Short mmCIF file of C-alpha atoms and ligand atoms in Angstrom, two decimals:
data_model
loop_
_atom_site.label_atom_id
_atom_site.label_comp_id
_atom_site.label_asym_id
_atom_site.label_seq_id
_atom_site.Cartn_x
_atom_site.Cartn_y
_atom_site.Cartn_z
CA UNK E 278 102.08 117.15 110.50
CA UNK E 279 99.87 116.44 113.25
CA UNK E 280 96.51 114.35 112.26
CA UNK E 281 94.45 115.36 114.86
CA UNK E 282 90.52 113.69 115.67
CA UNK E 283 88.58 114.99 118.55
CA UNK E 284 86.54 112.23 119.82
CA UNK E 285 83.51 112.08 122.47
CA UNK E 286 82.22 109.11 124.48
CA UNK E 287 78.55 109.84 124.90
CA UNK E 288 77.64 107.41 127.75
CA UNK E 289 74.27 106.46 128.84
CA UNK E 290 72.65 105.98 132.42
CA UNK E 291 70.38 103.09 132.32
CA UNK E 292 67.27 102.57 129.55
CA UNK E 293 64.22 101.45 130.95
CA UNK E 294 62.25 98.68 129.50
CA UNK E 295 59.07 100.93 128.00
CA UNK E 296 61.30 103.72 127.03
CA UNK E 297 60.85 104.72 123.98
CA UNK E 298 62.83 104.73 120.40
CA UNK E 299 62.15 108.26 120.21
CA UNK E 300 62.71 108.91 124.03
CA UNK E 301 66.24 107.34 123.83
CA UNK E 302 66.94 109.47 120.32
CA UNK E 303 65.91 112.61 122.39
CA UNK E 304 69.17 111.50 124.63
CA UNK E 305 71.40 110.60 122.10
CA UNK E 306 70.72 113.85 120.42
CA UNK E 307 71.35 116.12 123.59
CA UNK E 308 74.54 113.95 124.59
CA UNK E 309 75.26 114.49 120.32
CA UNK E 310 75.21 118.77 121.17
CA UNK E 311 76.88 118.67 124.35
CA UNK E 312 79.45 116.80 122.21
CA UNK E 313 79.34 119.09 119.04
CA UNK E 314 79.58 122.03 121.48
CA UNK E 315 83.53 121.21 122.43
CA UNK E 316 84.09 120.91 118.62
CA UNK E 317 84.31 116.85 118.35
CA UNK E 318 84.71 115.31 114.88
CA UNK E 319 82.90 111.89 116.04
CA UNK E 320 80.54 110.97 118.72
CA UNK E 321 80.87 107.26 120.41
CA UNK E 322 77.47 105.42 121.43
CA UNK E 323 77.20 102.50 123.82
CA UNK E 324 76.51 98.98 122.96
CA UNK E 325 72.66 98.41 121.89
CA UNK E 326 72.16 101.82 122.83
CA UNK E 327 68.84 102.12 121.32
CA UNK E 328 67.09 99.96 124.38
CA UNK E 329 67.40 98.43 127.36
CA UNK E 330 69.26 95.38 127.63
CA UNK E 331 66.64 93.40 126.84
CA UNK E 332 69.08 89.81 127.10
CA UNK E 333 68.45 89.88 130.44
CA UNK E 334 65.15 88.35 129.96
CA UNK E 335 63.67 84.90 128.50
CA UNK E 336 61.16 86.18 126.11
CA UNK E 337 59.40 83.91 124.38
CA UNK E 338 57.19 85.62 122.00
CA UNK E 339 58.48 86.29 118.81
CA UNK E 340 57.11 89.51 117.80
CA UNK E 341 57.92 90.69 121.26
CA UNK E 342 61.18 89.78 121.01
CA UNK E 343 62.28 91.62 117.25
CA UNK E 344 60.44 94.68 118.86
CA UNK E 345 63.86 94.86 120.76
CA UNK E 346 65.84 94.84 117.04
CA UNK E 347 66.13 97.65 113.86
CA UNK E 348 64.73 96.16 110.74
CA UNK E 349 66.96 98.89 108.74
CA UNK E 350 69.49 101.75 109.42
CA UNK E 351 68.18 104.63 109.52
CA UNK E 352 64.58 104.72 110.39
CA UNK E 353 62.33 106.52 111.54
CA UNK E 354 63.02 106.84 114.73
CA UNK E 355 66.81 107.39 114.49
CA UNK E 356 66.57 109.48 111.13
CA UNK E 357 66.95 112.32 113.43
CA UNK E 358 70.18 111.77 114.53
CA UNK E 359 71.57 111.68 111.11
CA UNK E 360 70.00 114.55 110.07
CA UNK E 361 71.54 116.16 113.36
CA UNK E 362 75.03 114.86 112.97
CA UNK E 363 74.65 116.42 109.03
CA UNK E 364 73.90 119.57 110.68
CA UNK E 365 76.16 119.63 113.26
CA UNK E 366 79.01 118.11 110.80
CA UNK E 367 79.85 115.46 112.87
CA UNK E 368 80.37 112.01 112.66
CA UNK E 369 79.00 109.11 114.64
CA UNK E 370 78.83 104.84 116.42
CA UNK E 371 76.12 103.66 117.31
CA UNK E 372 75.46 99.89 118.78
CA UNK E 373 71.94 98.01 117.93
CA UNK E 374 69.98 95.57 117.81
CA UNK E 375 69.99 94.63 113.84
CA UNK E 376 67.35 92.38 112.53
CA UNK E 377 68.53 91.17 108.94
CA UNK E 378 66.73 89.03 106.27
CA UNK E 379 68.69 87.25 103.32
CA UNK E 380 67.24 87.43 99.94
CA UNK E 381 65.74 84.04 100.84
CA UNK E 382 63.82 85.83 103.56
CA UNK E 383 65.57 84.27 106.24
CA UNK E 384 65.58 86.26 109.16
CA UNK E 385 69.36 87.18 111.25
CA UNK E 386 69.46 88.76 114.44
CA UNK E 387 72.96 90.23 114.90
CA UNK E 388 74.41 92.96 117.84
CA UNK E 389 75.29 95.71 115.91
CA UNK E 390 77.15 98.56 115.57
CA UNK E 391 77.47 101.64 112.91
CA UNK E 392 80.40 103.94 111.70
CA UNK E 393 78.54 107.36 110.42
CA UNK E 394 80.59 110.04 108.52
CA UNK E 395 80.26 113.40 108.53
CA UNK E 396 78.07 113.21 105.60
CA UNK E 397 75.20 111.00 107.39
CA UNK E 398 76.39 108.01 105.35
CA UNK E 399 76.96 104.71 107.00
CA UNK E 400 80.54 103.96 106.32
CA UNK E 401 81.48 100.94 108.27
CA UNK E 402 79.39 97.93 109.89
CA UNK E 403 80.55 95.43 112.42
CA UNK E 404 78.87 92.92 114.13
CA UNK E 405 79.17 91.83 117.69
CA UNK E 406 81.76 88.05 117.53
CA UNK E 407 81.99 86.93 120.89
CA UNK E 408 78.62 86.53 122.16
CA UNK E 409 78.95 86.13 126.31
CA UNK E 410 75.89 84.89 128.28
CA UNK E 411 74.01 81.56 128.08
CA UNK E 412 71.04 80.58 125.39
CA UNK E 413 69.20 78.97 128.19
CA UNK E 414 68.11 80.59 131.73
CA UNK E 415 70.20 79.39 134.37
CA UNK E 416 69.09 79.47 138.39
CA UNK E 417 70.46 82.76 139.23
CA UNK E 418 69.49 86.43 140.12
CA UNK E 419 70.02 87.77 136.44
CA UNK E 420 70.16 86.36 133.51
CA UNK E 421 72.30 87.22 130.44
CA UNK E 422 70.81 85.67 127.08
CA UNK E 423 72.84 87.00 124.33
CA UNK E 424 73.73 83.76 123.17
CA UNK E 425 68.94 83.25 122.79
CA UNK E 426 68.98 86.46 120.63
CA UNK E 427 72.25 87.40 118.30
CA UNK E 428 74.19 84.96 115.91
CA UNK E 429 77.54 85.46 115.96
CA UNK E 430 78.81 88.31 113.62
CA UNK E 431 79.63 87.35 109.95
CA UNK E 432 81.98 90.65 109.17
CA UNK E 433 84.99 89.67 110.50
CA UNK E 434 86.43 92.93 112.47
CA UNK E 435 86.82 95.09 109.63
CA UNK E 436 89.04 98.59 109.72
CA UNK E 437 87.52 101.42 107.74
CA UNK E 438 88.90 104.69 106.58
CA UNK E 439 87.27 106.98 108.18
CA UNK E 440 87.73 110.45 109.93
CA UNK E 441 91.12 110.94 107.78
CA UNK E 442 92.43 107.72 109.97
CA UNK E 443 91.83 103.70 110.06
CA UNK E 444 88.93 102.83 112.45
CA UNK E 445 88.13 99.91 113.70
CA UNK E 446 84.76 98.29 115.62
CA UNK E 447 84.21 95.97 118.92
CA UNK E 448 81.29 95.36 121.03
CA UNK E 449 81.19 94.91 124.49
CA UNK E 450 82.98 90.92 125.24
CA UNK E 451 84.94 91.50 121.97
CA UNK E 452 87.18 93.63 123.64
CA UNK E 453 88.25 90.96 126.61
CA UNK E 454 89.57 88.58 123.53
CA UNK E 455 93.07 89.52 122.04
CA UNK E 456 92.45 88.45 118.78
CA UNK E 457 89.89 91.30 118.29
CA UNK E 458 92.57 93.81 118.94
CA UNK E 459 94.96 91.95 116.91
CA UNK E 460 93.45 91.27 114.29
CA UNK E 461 92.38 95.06 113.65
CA UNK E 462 96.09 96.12 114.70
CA UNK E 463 97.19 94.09 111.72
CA UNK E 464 95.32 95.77 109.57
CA UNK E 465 97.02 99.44 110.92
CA UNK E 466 93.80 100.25 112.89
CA UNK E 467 94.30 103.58 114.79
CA UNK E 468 91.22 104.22 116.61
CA UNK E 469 88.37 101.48 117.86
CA UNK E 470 84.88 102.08 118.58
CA UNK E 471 83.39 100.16 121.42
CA UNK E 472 80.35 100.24 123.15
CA UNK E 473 79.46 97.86 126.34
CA UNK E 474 76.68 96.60 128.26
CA UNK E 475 78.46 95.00 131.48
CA UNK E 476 76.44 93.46 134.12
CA UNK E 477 77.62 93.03 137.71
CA UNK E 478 75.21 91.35 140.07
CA UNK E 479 74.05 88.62 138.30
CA UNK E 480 74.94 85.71 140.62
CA UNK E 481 78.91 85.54 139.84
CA UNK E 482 81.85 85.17 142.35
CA UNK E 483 81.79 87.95 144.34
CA UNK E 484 85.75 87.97 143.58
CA UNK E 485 84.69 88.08 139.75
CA UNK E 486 82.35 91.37 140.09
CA UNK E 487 84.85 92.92 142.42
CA UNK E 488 87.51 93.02 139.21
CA UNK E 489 85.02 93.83 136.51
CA UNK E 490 85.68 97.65 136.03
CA UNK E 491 89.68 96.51 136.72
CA UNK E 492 89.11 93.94 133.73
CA UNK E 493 86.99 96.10 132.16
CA UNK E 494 90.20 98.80 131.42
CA UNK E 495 92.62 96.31 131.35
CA UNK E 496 91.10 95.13 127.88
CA UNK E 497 91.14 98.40 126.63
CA UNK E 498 94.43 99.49 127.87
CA UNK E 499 96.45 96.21 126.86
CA UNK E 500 94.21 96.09 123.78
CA UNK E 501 95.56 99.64 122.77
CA UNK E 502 99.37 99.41 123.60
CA UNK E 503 100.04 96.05 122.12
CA UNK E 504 98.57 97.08 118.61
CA UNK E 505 99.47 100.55 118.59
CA UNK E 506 95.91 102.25 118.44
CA UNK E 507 93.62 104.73 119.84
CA UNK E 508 90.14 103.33 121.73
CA UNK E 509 86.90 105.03 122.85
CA UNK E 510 85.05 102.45 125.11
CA UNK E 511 81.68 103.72 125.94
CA UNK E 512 79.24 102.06 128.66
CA UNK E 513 75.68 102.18 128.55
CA UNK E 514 75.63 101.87 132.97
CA UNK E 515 73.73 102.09 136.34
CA UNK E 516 71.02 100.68 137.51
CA UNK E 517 68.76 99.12 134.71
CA UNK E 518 65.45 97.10 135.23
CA UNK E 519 66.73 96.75 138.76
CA UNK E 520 70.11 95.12 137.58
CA UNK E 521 73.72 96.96 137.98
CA UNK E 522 76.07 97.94 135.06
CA UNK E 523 79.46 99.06 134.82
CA UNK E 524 80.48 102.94 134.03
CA UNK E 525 83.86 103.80 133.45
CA UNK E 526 83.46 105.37 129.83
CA UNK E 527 87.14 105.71 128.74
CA UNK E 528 89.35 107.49 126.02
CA UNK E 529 92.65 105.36 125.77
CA UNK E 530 95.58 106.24 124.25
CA UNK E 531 98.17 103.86 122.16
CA UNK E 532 100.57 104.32 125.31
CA UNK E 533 97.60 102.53 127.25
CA UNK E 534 97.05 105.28 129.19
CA UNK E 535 93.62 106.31 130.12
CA UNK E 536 93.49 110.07 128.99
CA UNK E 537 89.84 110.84 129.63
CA UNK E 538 87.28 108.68 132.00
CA UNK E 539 83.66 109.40 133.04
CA UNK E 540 82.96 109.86 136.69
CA UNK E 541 79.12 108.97 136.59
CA UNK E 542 76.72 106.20 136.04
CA UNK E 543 74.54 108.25 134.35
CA UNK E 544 74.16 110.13 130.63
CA UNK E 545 77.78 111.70 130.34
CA UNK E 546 80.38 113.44 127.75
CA UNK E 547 83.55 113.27 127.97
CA UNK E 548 85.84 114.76 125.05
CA UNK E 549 89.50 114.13 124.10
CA UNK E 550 91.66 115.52 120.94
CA UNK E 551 93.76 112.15 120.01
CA UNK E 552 96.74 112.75 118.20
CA UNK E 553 96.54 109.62 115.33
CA UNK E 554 100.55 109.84 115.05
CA UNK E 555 100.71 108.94 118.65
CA UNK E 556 99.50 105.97 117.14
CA UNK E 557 102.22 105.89 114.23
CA UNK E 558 104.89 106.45 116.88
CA UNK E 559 104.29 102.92 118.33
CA UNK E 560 103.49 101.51 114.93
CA UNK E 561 106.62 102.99 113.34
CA UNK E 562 108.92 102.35 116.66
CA UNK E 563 108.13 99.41 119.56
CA UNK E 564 105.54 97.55 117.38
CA UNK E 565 107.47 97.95 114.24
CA UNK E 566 106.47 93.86 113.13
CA UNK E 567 109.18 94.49 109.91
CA UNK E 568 111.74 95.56 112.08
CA UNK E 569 111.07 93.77 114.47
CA UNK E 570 110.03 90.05 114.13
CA UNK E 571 113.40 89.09 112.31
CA UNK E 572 113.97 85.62 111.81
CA UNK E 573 116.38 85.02 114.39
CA UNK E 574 113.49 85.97 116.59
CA UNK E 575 112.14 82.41 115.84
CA UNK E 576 114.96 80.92 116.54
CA UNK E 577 113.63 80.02 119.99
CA UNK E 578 110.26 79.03 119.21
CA UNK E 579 111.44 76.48 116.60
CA UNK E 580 113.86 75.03 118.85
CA UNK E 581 111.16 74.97 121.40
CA UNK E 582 108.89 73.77 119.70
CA UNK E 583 109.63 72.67 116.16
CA UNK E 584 107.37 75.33 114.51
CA UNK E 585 108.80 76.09 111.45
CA UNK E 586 109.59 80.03 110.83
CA UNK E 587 107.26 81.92 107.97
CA UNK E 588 108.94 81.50 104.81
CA UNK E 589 111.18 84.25 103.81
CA UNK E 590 110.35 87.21 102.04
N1 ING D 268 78.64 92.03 128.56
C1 ING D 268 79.71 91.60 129.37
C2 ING D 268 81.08 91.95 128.86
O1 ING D 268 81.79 91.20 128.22
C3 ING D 268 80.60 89.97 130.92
C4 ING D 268 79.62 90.15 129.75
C5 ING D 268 80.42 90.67 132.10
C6 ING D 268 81.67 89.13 130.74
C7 ING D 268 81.35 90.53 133.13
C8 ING D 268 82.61 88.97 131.77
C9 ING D 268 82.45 89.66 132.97
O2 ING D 268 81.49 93.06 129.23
C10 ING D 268 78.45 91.99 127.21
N2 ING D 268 77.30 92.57 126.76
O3 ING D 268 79.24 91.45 126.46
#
């Protein structure tokens, strides 16, 4: 029996700096209809897709600088989109800038991003691991401070049922590091929500720019095959504050294959029906770890290297 979820990466041209909460909800809502309009059961966001990407400059004032972040989830200004996605019956990512406060008061700043169900409730969290960038400004043309405003993310990568299947979360550099992927695929994760904010321009190698939308699929693509799942990488992209970001919004399949891809820079829908047994095949065949990873298979890693083998059983 085929378990079927239609999926939608909404992705977004560029956010300028004194755009508004409620400017940037109109968008998400209108990419959120185009969306509902081909039927989709879940919508996919970009990466702190609420603002610009404010990393890219030293800010030094403090109020200034949690203006960028959500002190809850919803609020306000993004209540509409859950009442929309309730209407609609649709389910939802979005990425963020979350501002938290233990019961101490102490104040977090993490990058965030939300599972919604088709209900409106907030059914997974994840927040952003590998934080790229520097915490200081370096002599260059751009900076990229992620490292001055989010900790690193204290939820592990989590996978959540959700959407009849097993869902996973990754933001933006997550996705270059196999241990994200892995450590999700372990857990039987099907489908992975990721939403990026990828700079080009900012005073790298010209070699290294050159290969960022090559590296940028290459994560997803290996990420998907070797553990078996379904991803939805969505770019927020274009020209931002003067600064260039990568497009390539992509639906990949557990073959690795790249079964949908946006063609603009700019706000953009594109819509696949993903088959989640496609991702059972691999589970239950090629990446079948029981099967698979017999003991014998050690056999040349502990005579390489003396490792012993996991105990039996
Ligand atoms: N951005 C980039 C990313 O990992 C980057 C940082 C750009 C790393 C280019 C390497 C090459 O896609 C974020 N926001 O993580």
């Amino acid at each position: 029996m085929a378990r079927m979820i239609k999926v939608a990466a909404a992705q977004m041209g560029p956010t300028a700096r004194d755009e508004t909460r409620q400017e940037v909800v109109a968008r998400l809502l209108e990419l959120m209809r185009e969306a509902a309009g081909w039927g989709v059961d879940v919508v996919v966001y970009p990466e702190l897709a609420l603002t610009t990407f404010f990393p890219r400059w030293a800010i030094e004032d403090e109020d200034e600088i949690d203006s960028w972040y959500e002190r809850e989830m919803p609020n306000a200004a993004t209540q509409p989109l859950f009442e929309e996605a309730d209407k609609l019956g649709i389910g939802f990512h979005l990425g963020y800038a979350e501002l938290a406060f233990d019961a101490d008061g102490t104040k977090h700043r993490y990058n965030t991003a939300i599972i919604v169900d088709k209900t409106g409730a907030i059914t997974g969290k994840f927040r952003k691991i590998h934080i790229p960038g520097h915490a200081e400004v370096l002599d260059r043309p751009g900076q990229h401070l992620e490292k001055r405003y989010f900790e690193v993310g204290d939820l592990g990568f989590p996978v959540f049922r959700a959407f009849d299947s097993l869902v996973g979360m990754c933001i933006c550099n997550d996705r270059r590091w196999p241990e994200t992927w892995r450590v999700m695929g372990l857990q039987g994760v099907e489908m992975v929500f990721c939403g990026y904010n990828t700079p080009v321009g900012l005073g790298d190698p010209y070699d290294l720019d050159a290969l960022t939308p090559f590296h940028n699929h290459l994560s997803f693509q290996a990420g998907c095959y070797q553990n078996a799942t379904w991803a939805v990488g969505v770019a927020k992209c274009g020209t931002e504050e003067g600064f260039n970001m990568i497009g390539q919004s992509c639906i990949v399949a557990p073959s690795g294959e790249i079964v949908a891809q946006c063609s603009s820079i700019e706000d953009e829908v594109v819509v696949h029906q993903c088959d989640l047994n496609a991702a059972a095949e691999y589970k239950r065949d090629i990446f079948n770890f029981a099967y698979h990873r017999q003991p014998q298979h050690y056999r040349l890693i502990v005579e390489r290297t003396g490792a012993e083998p996991p105990a039996e059983g």
